[in-house]
């Protein structure tokens, strides 16, 4: 091989270095997740400020922290900023949760619809959002879609039976 090929080969990251990088990222995320779970928000923010995590992930974590603190409008701003230009962002389901907390169900439904198109795990929260919005037919539809992928989900089967047996959904 020529000189260029030797340089390219020597400069390529090896599997071990890539594996170490992934392990480091996972450790950083685990550490931040642990701080947030313990409501240790000040240390989580300080850790975020000094970590090498990418800016999109930092925005998402800032939104999660604000959400856990009950600062829903602030968390909505973080998640929306992260989603701008990237409608497939990890912040989409988090923003939907904020919309639910603020009782802005149409926006939550819109976000859950976007991500359920690519990930059927979101059919259940989409159905729940429709149920909260008192749109029982749509809730039933998405619970049924969810059960196609998770036929052993007892709680969703109960929801379906409840909705079907509530008169013409008999709810107001």
mmCIF file of C-alpha atoms in Angstrom:
data_model
loop_
_atom_site.group_PDB
_atom_site.id
_atom_site.type_symbol
_atom_site.label_atom_id
_atom_site.label_comp_id
_atom_site.label_asym_id
_atom_site.label_seq_id
_atom_site.Cartn_x
_atom_site.Cartn_y
_atom_site.Cartn_z
ATOM 1 C CA UNK A 1 0.000 0.000 0.000
ATOM 2 C CA UNK A 2 1.010 3.544 -0.685
ATOM 3 C CA UNK A 3 1.727 6.309 1.814
ATOM 4 C CA UNK A 4 -1.862 7.700 1.741
ATOM 5 C CA UNK A 5 -3.402 4.286 2.447
ATOM 6 C CA UNK A 6 -1.000 3.758 5.385
ATOM 7 C CA UNK A 7 -1.951 7.128 6.886
ATOM 8 C CA UNK A 8 -5.695 6.457 6.420
ATOM 9 C CA UNK A 9 -5.396 3.033 8.037
ATOM 10 C CA UNK A 10 -3.419 4.341 10.999
ATOM 11 C CA UNK A 11 -5.858 7.231 11.532
ATOM 12 C CA UNK A 12 -9.021 5.091 11.511
ATOM 13 C CA UNK A 13 -10.590 4.637 14.913
ATOM 14 C CA UNK A 14 -10.397 1.055 15.970
ATOM 15 C CA UNK A 15 -13.260 -0.945 17.385
ATOM 16 C CA UNK A 16 -11.808 -0.644 20.887
ATOM 17 C CA UNK A 17 -11.640 3.146 20.792
ATOM 18 C CA UNK A 18 -15.194 3.359 19.457
ATOM 19 C CA UNK A 19 -16.356 0.976 22.177
ATOM 20 C CA UNK A 20 -14.645 3.119 24.842
ATOM 21 C CA UNK A 21 -16.338 6.217 23.439
ATOM 22 C CA UNK A 22 -19.767 4.540 23.598
ATOM 23 C CA UNK A 23 -19.104 3.345 27.149
ATOM 24 C CA UNK A 24 -18.104 6.869 28.184
ATOM 25 C CA UNK A 25 -21.259 8.366 26.629
ATOM 26 C CA UNK A 26 -23.411 5.745 28.354
ATOM 27 C CA UNK A 27 -21.705 6.453 31.679
ATOM 28 C CA UNK A 28 -22.274 10.214 31.322
ATOM 29 C CA UNK A 29 -25.934 9.679 30.487
ATOM 30 C CA UNK A 30 -26.350 7.227 33.365
ATOM 31 C CA UNK A 31 -24.788 9.706 35.767
ATOM 32 C CA UNK A 32 -27.071 12.541 34.626
ATOM 33 C CA UNK A 33 -30.146 10.290 34.644
ATOM 34 C CA UNK A 34 -29.288 9.240 38.200
ATOM 35 C CA UNK A 35 -28.957 12.841 39.366
ATOM 36 C CA UNK A 36 -32.285 13.762 37.783
ATOM 37 C CA UNK A 37 -33.989 10.712 39.327
ATOM 38 C CA UNK A 38 -32.682 11.796 42.751
ATOM 39 C CA UNK A 39 -33.898 15.374 42.147
ATOM 40 C CA UNK A 40 -30.273 16.527 42.392
ATOM 41 C CA UNK A 41 -30.892 19.186 39.770
ATOM 42 C CA UNK A 42 -28.122 21.601 40.720
ATOM 43 C CA UNK A 43 -25.420 18.935 40.359
ATOM 44 C CA UNK A 44 -27.050 17.624 37.183
ATOM 45 C CA UNK A 45 -26.909 21.096 35.607
ATOM 46 C CA UNK A 46 -23.323 21.588 36.757
ATOM 47 C CA UNK A 47 -22.371 18.191 35.351
ATOM 48 C CA UNK A 48 -24.093 19.019 32.052
ATOM 49 C CA UNK A 49 -22.171 22.286 31.826
ATOM 50 C CA UNK A 50 -18.841 20.494 32.173
ATOM 51 C CA UNK A 51 -19.583 17.290 30.234
ATOM 52 C CA UNK A 52 -18.671 16.492 26.649
ATOM 53 C CA UNK A 53 -22.226 15.459 25.769
ATOM 54 C CA UNK A 54 -23.509 16.969 22.518
ATOM 55 C CA UNK A 55 -25.581 20.150 22.649
ATOM 56 C CA UNK A 56 -28.845 18.486 21.566
ATOM 57 C CA UNK A 57 -28.633 15.987 24.408
ATOM 58 C CA UNK A 58 -27.818 18.798 26.832
ATOM 59 C CA UNK A 59 -30.937 20.704 25.728
ATOM 60 C CA UNK A 60 -33.036 17.589 26.208
ATOM 61 C CA UNK A 61 -31.653 17.045 29.717
ATOM 62 C CA UNK A 62 -32.248 20.708 30.602
ATOM 63 C CA UNK A 63 -35.848 20.231 29.511
ATOM 64 C CA UNK A 64 -36.169 17.086 31.616
ATOM 65 C CA UNK A 65 -34.785 18.904 34.661
ATOM 66 C CA UNK A 66 -37.167 21.845 34.213
ATOM 67 C CA UNK A 67 -40.065 19.404 33.784
ATOM 68 C CA UNK A 68 -39.200 17.541 36.993
ATOM 69 C CA UNK A 69 -39.059 20.901 38.786
ATOM 70 C CA UNK A 70 -42.578 21.713 37.553
ATOM 71 C CA UNK A 71 -41.297 24.466 35.265
ATOM 72 C CA UNK A 72 -43.399 23.307 32.341
ATOM 73 C CA UNK A 73 -43.123 26.400 30.123
ATOM 74 C CA UNK A 74 -39.344 26.452 30.553
ATOM 75 C CA UNK A 75 -39.088 22.743 29.729
ATOM 76 C CA UNK A 76 -41.318 23.292 26.699
ATOM 77 C CA UNK A 77 -38.869 25.933 25.463
ATOM 78 C CA UNK A 78 -35.870 23.603 25.870
ATOM 79 C CA UNK A 79 -37.605 20.717 24.089
ATOM 80 C CA UNK A 80 -38.962 22.923 21.293
ATOM 81 C CA UNK A 81 -35.548 24.481 20.708
ATOM 82 C CA UNK A 82 -34.060 21.004 20.465
ATOM 83 C CA UNK A 83 -36.757 19.871 18.028
ATOM 84 C CA UNK A 84 -36.406 22.908 15.735
ATOM 85 C CA UNK A 85 -34.970 21.551 12.505
ATOM 86 C CA UNK A 86 -35.003 17.982 13.815
ATOM 87 C CA UNK A 87 -38.550 16.659 14.059
ATOM 88 C CA UNK A 88 -37.162 13.209 14.969
ATOM 89 C CA UNK A 89 -35.398 14.509 18.045
ATOM 90 C CA UNK A 90 -35.331 12.568 21.304
ATOM 91 C CA UNK A 91 -37.163 15.574 22.762
ATOM 92 C CA UNK A 92 -40.414 14.946 20.861
ATOM 93 C CA UNK A 93 -41.923 12.494 23.397
ATOM 94 C CA UNK A 94 -40.663 14.655 26.252
ATOM 95 C CA UNK A 95 -42.364 17.697 24.768
ATOM 96 C CA UNK A 96 -45.568 15.675 24.372
ATOM 97 C CA UNK A 97 -45.434 14.927 28.112
ATOM 98 C CA UNK A 98 -45.163 18.655 28.820
ATOM 99 C CA UNK A 99 -48.172 19.333 26.593
ATOM 100 C CA UNK A 100 -50.115 16.699 28.558
ATOM 101 C CA UNK A 101 -49.124 18.373 31.846
ATOM 102 C CA UNK A 102 -50.291 21.725 30.437
ATOM 103 C CA UNK A 103 -53.487 20.099 29.103
ATOM 104 C CA UNK A 104 -52.629 21.087 25.513
ATOM 105 C CA UNK A 105 -53.796 17.743 24.197
ATOM 106 C CA UNK A 106 -53.893 18.543 20.465
ATOM 107 C CA UNK A 107 -50.179 19.394 20.513
ATOM 108 C CA UNK A 108 -49.365 16.263 22.541
ATOM 109 C CA UNK A 109 -51.336 14.181 20.044
ATOM 110 C CA UNK A 110 -49.462 15.789 17.160
ATOM 111 C CA UNK A 111 -46.075 14.973 18.726
ATOM 112 C CA UNK A 112 -47.046 11.404 19.607
ATOM 113 C CA UNK A 113 -48.390 10.851 16.085
ATOM 114 C CA UNK A 114 -45.047 11.918 14.601
ATOM 115 C CA UNK A 115 -43.039 9.471 16.644
ATOM 116 C CA UNK A 116 -45.549 6.610 16.608
ATOM 117 C CA UNK A 117 -45.107 6.548 12.842
ATOM 118 C CA UNK A 118 -41.533 5.328 13.458
ATOM 119 C CA UNK A 119 -41.932 3.649 16.842
ATOM 120 C CA UNK A 120 -45.099 1.722 17.638
ATOM 121 C CA UNK A 121 -44.304 1.868 21.371
ATOM 122 C CA UNK A 122 -45.839 5.352 21.252
ATOM 123 C CA UNK A 123 -49.279 4.080 20.221
ATOM 124 C CA UNK A 124 -50.148 3.705 23.916
ATOM 125 C CA UNK A 125 -49.258 7.268 25.011
ATOM 126 C CA UNK A 126 -50.967 8.504 21.830
ATOM 127 C CA UNK A 127 -54.119 6.607 22.818
ATOM 128 C CA UNK A 128 -53.860 7.997 26.351
ATOM 129 C CA UNK A 129 -53.569 11.535 24.977
ATOM 130 C CA UNK A 130 -56.671 10.998 22.851
ATOM 131 C CA UNK A 131 -58.463 9.643 25.911
ATOM 132 C CA UNK A 132 -57.496 12.722 27.930
ATOM 133 C CA UNK A 133 -58.767 14.880 25.073
ATOM 134 C CA UNK A 134 -62.041 12.931 25.337
ATOM 135 C CA UNK A 135 -61.655 11.538 21.816
ATOM 136 C CA UNK A 136 -62.619 7.984 22.702
ATOM 137 C CA UNK A 137 -62.877 6.601 19.149
ATOM 138 C CA UNK A 138 -59.305 7.639 18.386
ATOM 139 C CA UNK A 139 -58.122 6.386 21.784
ATOM 140 C CA UNK A 140 -59.677 2.995 21.053
ATOM 141 C CA UNK A 141 -58.062 2.917 17.590
ATOM 142 C CA UNK A 142 -54.551 3.475 18.958
ATOM 143 C CA UNK A 143 -54.988 1.127 21.913
ATOM 144 C CA UNK A 144 -55.945 -1.520 19.363
ATOM 145 C CA UNK A 145 -52.875 -0.702 17.270
ATOM 146 C CA UNK A 146 -50.721 -1.011 20.390
ATOM 147 C CA UNK A 147 -52.214 -4.400 21.246
ATOM 148 C CA UNK A 148 -51.232 -5.697 17.791
ATOM 149 C CA UNK A 149 -47.587 -5.388 18.862
ATOM 150 C CA UNK A 150 -48.094 -6.214 22.549
ATOM 151 C CA UNK A 151 -50.904 -8.787 22.635
ATOM 152 C CA UNK A 152 -50.169 -9.683 26.272
ATOM 153 C CA UNK A 153 -50.671 -6.167 27.601
ATOM 154 C CA UNK A 154 -53.361 -6.756 30.206
ATOM 155 C CA UNK A 155 -53.790 -3.071 31.088
ATOM 156 C CA UNK A 156 -54.375 -2.075 27.461
ATOM 157 C CA UNK A 157 -56.815 -4.942 26.938
ATOM 158 C CA UNK A 158 -58.736 -3.641 29.950
ATOM 159 C CA UNK A 159 -58.739 -0.123 28.485
ATOM 160 C CA UNK A 160 -60.092 -1.447 25.186
ATOM 161 C CA UNK A 161 -62.848 -3.394 26.940
ATOM 162 C CA UNK A 162 -63.705 -0.394 29.083
ATOM 163 C CA UNK A 163 -63.975 1.913 26.080
ATOM 164 C CA UNK A 164 -66.003 -0.620 24.086
ATOM 165 C CA UNK A 165 -68.401 -1.257 26.957
ATOM 166 C CA UNK A 166 -69.058 2.357 27.877
ATOM 167 C CA UNK A 167 -72.204 2.712 25.732
ATOM 168 C CA UNK A 168 -71.306 4.479 22.514
ATOM 169 C CA UNK A 169 -68.300 5.034 24.663
ATOM 170 C CA UNK A 170 -70.861 6.518 27.064
ATOM 171 C CA UNK A 171 -68.476 9.209 28.209
ATOM 172 C CA UNK A 172 -68.780 12.908 28.002
#
